[in-house]
Amino acid sequence: MPFPSSATATPIQDNPDTLLRQRARRVVPGGMWGHMNVASLPEGYPQFYRSAKGCRLTDVSGREYIDFMCSFGPIILGHHDPEIDDAAIAQGRRGDTMNGPGECLVELAELLVETIPHADWATFSKNGTDATTTCVTIARAATRRRKILVARGSYHGAVPWCTPSLVGVTAEDRAHIIYYDYNDLESLTSAVEQAKGDLAAILATAYRHDVRRAQEMPTLDFLRTMRQICDDTGAALILDDVRAGFRLHLGGSWEVYGVRPDLSAWSKAIANGYPLAAVTGRDAFREAAASIYITGSFWCSAVPMAAAIATIRKLHRSDAAAKLERAGDRFRNGLQKQAARLGLSLQQTGPSQMPMLLFEDDAEFRLGGLFVAEALANGVFLHPWHNMFLSLAHSDAEIDLALEGTARALEAVARIA
Ligand code: PMP
């Protein structure tokens, strides 16, 4: 199996990526938005891509990488899984954005209700932000209360009530958001007290996967306390499973803890890269979900729904979570051995399916930045401060090949550490 070709003979100023960035800067504000702007990443990150297949990604300069970002989560089976693409293409030939949904909408809702134990119904939209915002609106409609408890530092999307940047956001946009610290019962109960009788929902991500810090699994105490508070007050427990959904458990990321939410937000991996989001919920919230006004011009498009049906069926057949975990373990163990041999201390946190890799005492990401830049130069696409993602296309052979690249990258880190 060939090692990904990372070398490029093109001088940097004539590099297709550099040229596209120059053109983008003239016609796209800031050159690119949000986390797709690579300005905050170490040198060497491509911004534009030509193609992707399996766990390989090719940038516009023709450099190929073994991809450990999986498009920030959507790619769970591998890029362009033929089975999913065939289902999408077949639906696309029949119709995509029509005057209303295709029959696949009902089939997909049925499949989600069968797959997810807490789900009695489902609604669909496009992005994770749509799904989290819909959950918040349903919770407020059901309870006729206003306050939403959100963990400090958790990401739930990029609209005024939740975006991490306060630029262009007013205090009023967040007037009814109260913050608590993930896994911290004291701060949770004090936030509940602050909400007084006006608590509409507690919102939490599957586990603590905030950027730039070690990942943290939820404690059972934390999950059970949130459940209890919601049971006692009638508020909705909302699981934001947008990032972790289907990688840890097909029934929702808290299934292994035996704690079930009232509402869940899904997106990213549910259609293996096709644009789709979903909200699932319990019967108690069905009427409220039917009462709110939500829609979007593309929310009924049939192609992503056909892709989601094929994706979920394939995940059911594949023992996906266990396989992704094994692949992640293989990668992590390999990295750990390489680092130990060089006397480097790695901090590897969170579930193996979504590994986060930080260096000890590296708050400014000096070592992390060099490591990922060297990994890129050796054909491995990693991230210095965001959790990464495994897919079912990460075979043992691909991971071992990636580890050859990380070995060279870690040697470069050891020279400056
Ligand atoms: N919630 C979580 C936990 C996420 O990770 C994200 C996206 N990174 C979102 C919500 C928002 O999803 P989207 O970018 O599709 O709007």
Short mmCIF file of C-alpha atoms and ligand atoms in Angstrom, two decimals:
data_model
loop_
_atom_site.label_atom_id
_atom_site.label_comp_id
_atom_site.label_asym_id
_atom_site.label_seq_id
_atom_site.Cartn_x
_atom_site.Cartn_y
_atom_site.Cartn_z
CA MET A 1 0.00 0.00 0.00
CA PRO A 2 1.60 3.31 -1.01
CA PHE A 3 2.36 5.84 1.66
CA PRO A 4 0.34 9.03 1.04
CA SER A 5 2.33 11.41 -1.11
CA SER A 6 2.91 14.50 0.95
CA ALA A 7 5.79 16.05 -0.96
CA THR A 8 4.96 18.85 -3.34
CA ALA A 9 7.38 20.32 -5.80
CA THR A 10 5.25 23.43 -6.32
CA PRO A 11 6.77 26.60 -4.83
CA ILE A 12 4.54 27.97 -2.08
CA GLN A 13 3.54 31.12 -4.01
CA ASP A 14 2.28 29.03 -6.96
CA ASN A 15 0.65 26.42 -4.78
CA PRO A 16 -3.04 25.98 -5.81
CA ASP A 17 -4.11 26.34 -2.17
CA THR A 18 -2.22 29.64 -1.80
CA LEU A 19 -3.74 30.95 -5.03
CA LEU A 20 -7.26 29.96 -3.94
CA ARG A 21 -6.74 31.69 -0.60
CA GLN A 22 -5.70 34.88 -2.40
CA ARG A 23 -8.80 34.72 -4.62
CA ALA A 24 -11.05 33.89 -1.65
CA ARG A 25 -9.77 36.85 0.33
CA ARG A 26 -11.09 39.17 -2.39
CA VAL A 27 -14.60 37.66 -2.56
CA VAL A 28 -15.19 35.92 0.80
CA PRO A 29 -15.04 38.06 3.97
CA GLY A 30 -11.93 37.07 5.93
CA GLY A 31 -11.05 34.51 3.26
CA MET A 32 -13.18 31.88 5.02
CA TRP A 33 -15.47 31.69 8.04
CA GLY A 34 -15.39 30.09 11.46
CA HIS A 35 -13.40 26.93 12.03
CA MET A 36 -12.91 26.50 8.28
CA ASN A 37 -10.49 29.42 8.41
CA VAL A 38 -7.14 27.73 8.88
CA ALA A 39 -5.47 30.95 10.06
CA SER A 40 -5.59 29.66 13.65
CA LEU A 41 -3.79 26.43 12.73
CA PRO A 42 -0.05 25.82 12.38
CA GLU A 43 1.62 26.43 9.00
CA GLY A 44 1.06 23.78 6.38
CA TYR A 45 -2.69 23.19 6.72
CA PRO A 46 -4.50 23.06 3.41
CA GLN A 47 -7.71 25.05 3.19
CA PHE A 48 -9.14 23.58 -0.03
CA TYR A 49 -9.60 19.96 -1.03
CA ARG A 50 -9.89 18.09 -4.30
CA SER A 51 -11.25 14.70 -3.30
CA ALA A 52 -11.68 12.13 -0.59
CA LYS A 53 -12.12 8.35 -0.53
CA GLY A 54 -12.19 5.93 2.39
CA CYS A 55 -9.91 7.42 5.03
CA ARG A 56 -7.81 9.30 2.46
CA LEU A 57 -8.12 12.98 1.70
CA THR A 58 -6.45 14.85 -1.17
CA ASP A 59 -5.93 18.60 -1.08
CA VAL A 60 -5.99 20.92 -4.12
CA SER A 61 -2.22 20.64 -4.41
CA GLY A 62 -2.55 16.89 -4.89
CA ARG A 63 -1.12 15.97 -1.48
CA GLU A 64 -2.78 12.92 0.04
CA TYR A 65 -3.34 12.36 3.75
CA ILE A 66 -4.69 9.66 6.01
CA ASP A 67 -7.55 11.64 7.49
CA PHE A 68 -8.24 11.64 11.22
CA MET A 69 -10.74 14.53 11.12
CA CYS A 70 -13.45 12.87 8.98
CA SER A 71 -14.81 16.30 7.98
CA PHE A 72 -15.12 17.16 11.72
CA GLY A 73 -17.35 14.13 12.28
CA PRO A 74 -19.78 13.46 9.42
CA ILE A 75 -17.71 10.73 7.80
CA ILE A 76 -18.31 7.64 9.93
CA LEU A 77 -18.17 4.89 7.29
CA GLY A 78 -15.40 6.45 5.23
CA HIS A 79 -15.47 9.13 2.52
CA HIS A 80 -17.72 8.19 -0.39
CA ASP A 81 -18.84 4.85 0.88
CA PRO A 82 -20.22 3.28 -2.33
CA GLU A 83 -23.31 1.83 -0.65
CA ILE A 84 -24.34 5.24 0.70
CA ASP A 85 -23.48 7.07 -2.51
CA ASP A 86 -25.55 4.54 -4.52
CA ALA A 87 -28.58 5.11 -2.29
CA ALA A 88 -28.16 8.89 -2.58
CA ILE A 89 -27.66 8.80 -6.36
CA ALA A 90 -30.70 6.56 -6.87
CA GLN A 91 -32.87 8.93 -4.81
CA GLY A 92 -31.36 11.94 -6.59
CA ARG A 93 -32.41 10.53 -9.97
CA ARG A 94 -35.99 10.28 -8.71
CA GLY A 95 -36.07 13.66 -6.97
CA ASP A 96 -34.33 15.62 -4.23
CA THR A 97 -35.74 19.04 -3.35
CA MET A 98 -39.37 18.71 -4.39
CA ASN A 99 -42.57 20.42 -3.21
CA GLY A 100 -42.39 18.37 -0.06
CA PRO A 101 -40.57 15.37 1.34
CA GLY A 102 -40.14 12.00 -0.34
CA GLU A 103 -41.41 8.81 1.24
CA CYS A 104 -37.93 8.32 2.66
CA LEU A 105 -38.72 10.95 5.35
CA VAL A 106 -41.22 8.61 6.98
CA GLU A 107 -38.95 5.60 6.54
CA LEU A 108 -36.06 7.48 8.16
CA ALA A 109 -38.20 8.67 11.08
CA GLU A 110 -39.33 5.06 11.62
CA LEU A 111 -35.74 3.85 11.52
CA LEU A 112 -34.63 6.44 14.10
CA VAL A 113 -37.54 5.55 16.38
CA GLU A 114 -36.54 1.86 16.12
CA THR A 115 -32.85 2.61 16.67
CA ILE A 116 -32.96 5.14 19.53
CA PRO A 117 -34.67 3.91 22.71
CA HIS A 118 -35.80 7.36 23.94
CA ALA A 119 -37.12 8.40 20.52
CA ASP A 120 -40.88 8.30 19.95
CA TRP A 121 -40.70 10.73 17.03
CA ALA A 122 -38.20 12.62 14.84
CA THR A 123 -38.00 15.91 12.91
CA PHE A 124 -35.38 16.85 10.32
CA SER A 125 -33.34 19.87 9.35
CA LYS A 126 -29.87 20.58 7.93
CA ASN A 127 -27.23 21.49 10.53
CA GLY A 128 -26.45 20.68 14.12
CA THR A 129 -27.30 24.26 15.04
CA ASP A 130 -30.81 23.79 13.61
CA ALA A 131 -31.25 20.70 15.77
CA THR A 132 -30.00 22.21 19.05
CA THR A 133 -32.03 25.38 18.48
CA THR A 134 -35.15 23.31 17.73
CA CYS A 135 -34.64 21.33 20.96
CA VAL A 136 -34.46 24.57 22.95
CA THR A 137 -37.62 25.90 21.26
CA ILE A 138 -39.53 22.66 21.88
CA ALA A 139 -38.47 22.67 25.55
CA ARG A 140 -39.72 26.25 25.97
CA ALA A 141 -42.97 25.48 24.14
CA ALA A 142 -43.60 22.39 26.27
CA THR A 143 -42.84 23.98 29.63
CA ARG A 144 -43.87 27.56 28.87
CA ARG A 145 -40.70 28.53 30.73
CA ARG A 146 -37.63 30.38 29.51
CA LYS A 147 -34.35 29.42 31.20
CA ILE A 148 -31.93 27.03 29.47
CA LEU A 149 -28.93 25.67 31.40
CA VAL A 150 -25.83 25.34 29.20
CA ALA A 151 -22.38 24.07 30.21
CA ARG A 152 -19.74 26.79 30.11
CA GLY A 153 -17.44 26.24 27.09
CA SER A 154 -19.64 23.62 25.38
CA TYR A 155 -20.30 24.17 21.69
CA HIS A 156 -23.89 23.93 20.47
CA GLY A 157 -23.72 25.91 17.24
CA ALA A 158 -23.16 29.29 15.67
CA VAL A 159 -26.28 31.40 16.25
CA PRO A 160 -26.61 34.20 18.82
CA TRP A 161 -27.94 32.11 21.75
CA CYS A 162 -24.92 29.78 21.63
CA THR A 163 -22.09 30.94 19.34
CA PRO A 164 -18.69 31.10 21.10
CA SER A 165 -17.98 34.58 19.70
CA LEU A 166 -19.83 37.51 21.25
CA VAL A 167 -19.18 39.74 18.25
CA GLY A 168 -22.52 40.82 16.82
CA VAL A 169 -24.40 39.20 19.70
CA THR A 170 -26.50 41.18 22.20
CA ALA A 171 -26.90 40.44 25.90
CA GLU A 172 -30.62 40.03 25.20
CA ASP A 173 -29.88 37.10 22.88
CA ARG A 174 -28.66 35.22 25.94
CA ALA A 175 -30.94 36.75 28.56
CA HIS A 176 -32.35 33.34 29.46
CA ILE A 177 -29.20 31.22 29.20
CA ILE A 178 -27.64 30.23 32.54
CA TYR A 179 -24.21 28.60 32.60
CA TYR A 180 -22.98 25.70 34.71
CA ASP A 181 -19.77 23.65 34.63
CA TYR A 182 -19.92 20.21 33.01
CA ASN A 183 -19.75 17.37 35.55
CA ASP A 184 -19.92 19.87 38.46
CA LEU A 185 -22.99 19.15 40.59
CA GLU A 186 -22.60 22.24 42.75
CA SER A 187 -22.60 24.61 39.79
CA LEU A 188 -25.49 22.68 38.24
CA THR A 189 -27.68 22.98 41.33
CA SER A 190 -26.81 26.65 41.77
CA ALA A 191 -27.80 27.26 38.10
CA VAL A 192 -31.11 25.47 38.76
CA GLU A 193 -31.68 27.74 41.79
CA GLN A 194 -30.91 30.78 39.65
CA ALA A 195 -33.56 29.66 37.16
CA LYS A 196 -36.08 29.56 40.01
CA GLY A 197 -39.41 28.33 38.65
CA ASP A 198 -38.50 29.26 35.08
CA LEU A 199 -36.38 26.23 34.10
CA ALA A 200 -37.23 25.00 30.59
CA ALA A 201 -34.26 22.69 29.91
CA ILE A 202 -30.83 21.45 30.83
CA LEU A 203 -28.67 21.06 27.76
CA ALA A 204 -25.50 18.94 27.74
CA THR A 205 -23.17 17.41 25.17
CA ALA A 206 -22.58 13.64 25.16
CA TYR A 207 -19.35 14.15 27.09
CA ARG A 208 -17.10 17.13 27.61
CA HIS A 209 -15.47 17.61 24.22
CA ASP A 210 -14.64 21.31 24.38
CA VAL A 211 -11.76 22.47 22.20
CA ARG A 212 -8.26 23.19 23.53
CA ARG A 213 -8.59 21.04 26.69
CA ALA A 214 -8.59 17.42 27.78
CA GLN A 215 -11.83 15.58 27.07
CA GLU A 216 -13.88 14.33 30.02
CA MET A 217 -16.51 11.59 30.12
CA PRO A 218 -19.70 12.44 32.04
CA THR A 219 -19.90 11.07 35.56
CA LEU A 220 -22.89 8.86 36.28
CA ASP A 221 -23.73 11.18 39.17
CA PHE A 222 -23.85 14.17 36.84
CA LEU A 223 -26.12 12.44 34.30
CA ARG A 224 -28.43 11.06 36.99
CA THR A 225 -28.64 14.42 38.76
CA MET A 226 -29.60 16.19 35.53
CA ARG A 227 -32.23 13.49 34.90
CA GLN A 228 -33.59 13.83 38.44
CA ILE A 229 -33.79 17.63 38.27
CA CYS A 230 -35.71 17.42 35.00
CA ASP A 231 -38.04 14.74 36.37
CA ASP A 232 -38.70 16.86 39.46
CA THR A 233 -39.26 20.13 37.62
CA GLY A 234 -40.78 19.00 34.31
CA ALA A 235 -37.89 20.64 32.43
CA ALA A 236 -36.47 18.88 29.34
CA LEU A 237 -33.16 17.06 29.48
CA ILE A 238 -31.57 17.76 26.10
CA LEU A 239 -28.65 15.69 24.82
CA ASP A 240 -26.59 17.45 22.17
CA ASP A 241 -25.35 14.34 20.35
CA VAL A 242 -24.43 16.28 17.22
CA ARG A 243 -20.72 15.51 17.50
CA ALA A 244 -20.64 12.12 19.20
CA GLY A 245 -23.91 10.66 17.86
CA PHE A 246 -23.59 7.07 16.53
CA ARG A 247 -19.86 6.83 17.25
CA LEU A 248 -20.29 5.76 20.88
CA HIS A 249 -23.67 3.99 20.68
CA LEU A 250 -26.38 3.75 18.01
CA GLY A 251 -29.07 4.38 20.61
CA GLY A 252 -27.54 7.67 21.79
CA SER A 253 -24.33 8.39 23.67
CA TRP A 254 -25.82 8.08 27.17
CA GLU A 255 -27.29 4.60 26.57
CA VAL A 256 -24.30 2.93 28.24
CA TYR A 257 -25.05 4.95 31.40
CA GLY A 258 -28.74 4.04 31.38
CA VAL A 259 -29.72 7.73 31.39
CA ARG A 260 -32.13 8.81 28.68
CA PRO A 261 -32.76 12.38 27.53
CA ASP A 262 -36.15 13.86 26.63
CA LEU A 263 -34.84 15.45 23.44
CA SER A 264 -31.71 14.78 21.38
CA ALA A 265 -30.01 16.81 18.68
CA TRP A 266 -28.29 14.82 15.90
CA SER A 267 -26.40 15.73 12.76
CA LYS A 268 -22.81 15.11 11.59
CA ALA A 269 -22.55 11.31 11.20
CA ILE A 270 -26.18 10.39 10.59
CA ALA A 271 -25.91 10.50 6.79
CA ASN A 272 -22.16 9.86 6.30
CA GLY A 273 -21.47 13.36 4.99
CA TYR A 274 -24.79 14.26 3.35
CA PRO A 275 -26.33 17.38 4.91
CA LEU A 276 -28.92 16.40 7.47
CA ALA A 277 -29.82 17.00 11.11
CA ALA A 278 -32.51 15.46 13.28
CA VAL A 279 -34.25 16.00 16.59
CA THR A 280 -35.61 12.98 18.39
CA GLY A 281 -37.83 13.11 21.44
CA ARG A 282 -40.15 11.42 23.85
CA ASP A 283 -43.92 11.36 23.62
CA ALA A 284 -44.22 13.94 26.40
CA PHE A 285 -42.68 16.51 24.01
CA ARG A 286 -44.54 15.45 20.85
CA GLU A 287 -47.31 17.99 21.13
CA ALA A 288 -44.86 20.84 21.75
CA ALA A 289 -42.77 19.67 18.78
CA ALA A 290 -45.88 19.79 16.61
CA SER A 291 -46.83 23.25 17.89
CA ILE A 292 -43.67 25.21 17.07
CA TYR A 293 -43.03 26.64 13.61
CA ILE A 294 -39.85 25.25 12.07
CA THR A 295 -38.95 24.81 8.43
CA GLY A 296 -36.29 25.46 5.81
CA SER A 297 -36.17 25.43 2.02
CA PHE A 298 -33.91 22.37 2.00
CA TRP A 299 -35.08 20.56 5.13
CA CYS A 300 -37.17 18.09 3.12
CA SER A 301 -34.52 17.21 0.53
CA ALA A 302 -34.74 13.49 -0.09
CA VAL A 303 -31.13 12.68 -1.05
CA PRO A 304 -29.62 13.16 2.43
CA MET A 305 -32.50 11.18 3.92
CA ALA A 306 -31.89 8.27 1.56
CA ALA A 307 -28.21 8.49 2.52
CA ALA A 308 -29.13 8.48 6.23
CA ILE A 309 -31.29 5.36 5.86
CA ALA A 310 -28.43 3.54 4.10
CA THR A 311 -25.92 4.81 6.69
CA ILE A 312 -27.95 3.73 9.70
CA ARG A 313 -28.66 0.31 8.17
CA LYS A 314 -24.96 -0.18 7.49
CA LEU A 315 -24.04 0.95 11.02
CA HIS A 316 -26.51 -1.58 12.44
CA ARG A 317 -24.84 -4.36 10.43
CA SER A 318 -21.30 -3.29 11.25
CA ASP A 319 -20.97 -3.31 15.06
CA ALA A 320 -19.74 0.22 14.38
CA ALA A 321 -19.03 1.63 17.85
CA ALA A 322 -16.90 -1.36 18.87
CA LYS A 323 -14.97 -1.34 15.59
CA LEU A 324 -14.33 2.40 15.77
CA GLU A 325 -13.15 1.99 19.35
CA ARG A 326 -10.72 -0.77 18.37
CA ALA A 327 -9.35 1.36 15.52
CA GLY A 328 -8.96 4.32 17.87
CA ASP A 329 -7.24 2.14 20.47
CA ARG A 330 -4.77 0.88 17.88
CA PHE A 331 -3.91 4.45 16.88
CA ARG A 332 -3.64 5.64 20.48
CA ASN A 333 -1.56 2.72 21.68
CA GLY A 334 0.80 3.18 18.77
CA LEU A 335 1.19 6.89 19.54
CA GLN A 336 1.69 6.19 23.23
CA LYS A 337 4.52 3.74 22.51
CA GLN A 338 6.19 6.13 20.08
CA ALA A 339 5.98 9.02 22.55
CA ALA A 340 7.28 6.92 25.46
CA ARG A 341 10.27 5.77 23.40
CA LEU A 342 11.16 9.44 22.81
CA GLY A 343 10.49 10.52 26.40
CA LEU A 344 7.48 12.67 25.41
CA SER A 345 4.35 12.88 27.58
CA LEU A 346 1.11 12.69 25.62
CA GLN A 347 -2.27 13.34 27.16
CA GLN A 348 -4.83 11.23 25.29
CA THR A 349 -8.39 11.74 26.50
CA GLY A 350 -12.01 10.96 25.70
CA PRO A 351 -13.41 7.97 23.86
CA SER A 352 -11.03 6.22 21.46
CA GLN A 353 -13.54 6.74 18.62
CA MET A 354 -12.99 10.50 19.04
CA PRO A 355 -9.43 10.85 20.30
CA MET A 356 -7.98 14.10 21.60
CA LEU A 357 -4.24 14.39 21.63
CA LEU A 358 -2.43 17.02 23.70
CA PHE A 359 1.12 17.28 24.98
CA GLU A 360 1.67 17.77 28.73
CA ASP A 361 2.63 21.34 29.71
CA ASP A 362 1.89 22.68 26.25
CA ALA A 363 -0.74 25.35 26.93
CA GLU A 364 0.37 27.39 23.89
CA PHE A 365 0.35 24.29 21.60
CA ARG A 366 4.01 24.80 20.70
CA LEU A 367 4.67 21.04 20.69
CA GLY A 368 1.18 20.16 19.45
CA GLY A 369 1.47 22.65 16.61
CA LEU A 370 4.82 21.29 15.49
CA PHE A 371 3.60 17.70 15.79
CA VAL A 372 0.52 18.16 13.58
CA ALA A 373 2.47 20.24 11.04
CA GLU A 374 5.11 17.48 10.79
CA ALA A 375 2.37 14.84 10.63
CA LEU A 376 0.80 16.71 7.71
CA ALA A 377 4.16 16.78 5.95
CA ASN A 378 4.27 13.00 6.51
CA GLY A 379 0.79 12.38 5.08
CA VAL A 380 -1.30 12.28 8.27
CA PHE A 381 -4.09 14.78 8.88
CA LEU A 382 -4.52 15.53 12.61
CA HIS A 383 -5.71 18.50 14.66
CA PRO A 384 -3.76 20.24 17.44
CA TRP A 385 -6.69 21.28 19.66
CA HIS A 386 -9.94 19.72 18.44
CA ASN A 387 -10.94 16.12 19.04
CA MET A 388 -10.38 13.87 16.05
CA PHE A 389 -12.62 11.16 14.56
CA LEU A 390 -12.21 7.56 13.45
CA SER A 391 -14.23 5.98 10.63
CA LEU A 392 -14.88 2.39 9.62
CA ALA A 393 -12.49 2.97 6.71
CA HIS A 394 -9.57 3.22 9.17
CA SER A 395 -8.34 -0.33 8.70
CA ASP A 396 -5.44 -1.72 10.73
CA ALA A 397 -3.20 -1.28 7.68
CA GLU A 398 -4.15 2.40 7.28
CA ILE A 399 -3.60 3.08 10.97
CA ASP A 400 -0.21 1.36 10.91
CA LEU A 401 0.73 3.43 7.89
CA ALA A 402 -0.39 6.60 9.67
CA LEU A 403 1.74 5.59 12.65
CA GLU A 404 4.82 5.52 10.39
CA GLY A 405 4.09 9.20 9.69
CA THR A 406 3.47 10.10 13.33
CA ALA A 407 6.73 8.37 14.34
CA ARG A 408 8.65 10.81 12.14
CA ALA A 409 6.54 13.74 13.40
CA LEU A 410 7.17 12.85 17.04
CA GLU A 411 10.89 12.63 16.39
CA ALA A 412 10.75 16.24 15.20
CA VAL A 413 8.90 17.20 18.42
CA ALA A 414 11.46 15.39 20.57
CA ARG A 415 14.24 17.47 18.99
CA ILE A 416 12.72 20.71 20.36
CA ALA A 417 10.98 19.45 23.55
N1 PMP B 1 -23.32 20.74 18.75
C1 PMP B 1 -22.13 20.15 18.79
C2 PMP B 1 -21.76 19.33 19.99
C3 PMP B 1 -21.23 20.29 17.73
O1 PMP B 1 -20.03 19.71 17.78
C4 PMP B 1 -21.62 21.07 16.62
C5 PMP B 1 -20.68 21.27 15.43
N2 PMP B 1 -19.35 21.13 15.67
C6 PMP B 1 -22.87 21.67 16.64
C7 PMP B 1 -23.70 21.48 17.70
C8 PMP B 1 -23.33 22.53 15.48
O2 PMP B 1 -23.45 21.79 14.33
P1 PMP B 1 -23.39 22.49 12.90
O3 PMP B 1 -22.00 23.00 12.72
O4 PMP B 1 -23.74 21.40 11.95
O5 PMP B 1 -24.41 23.58 12.92
#
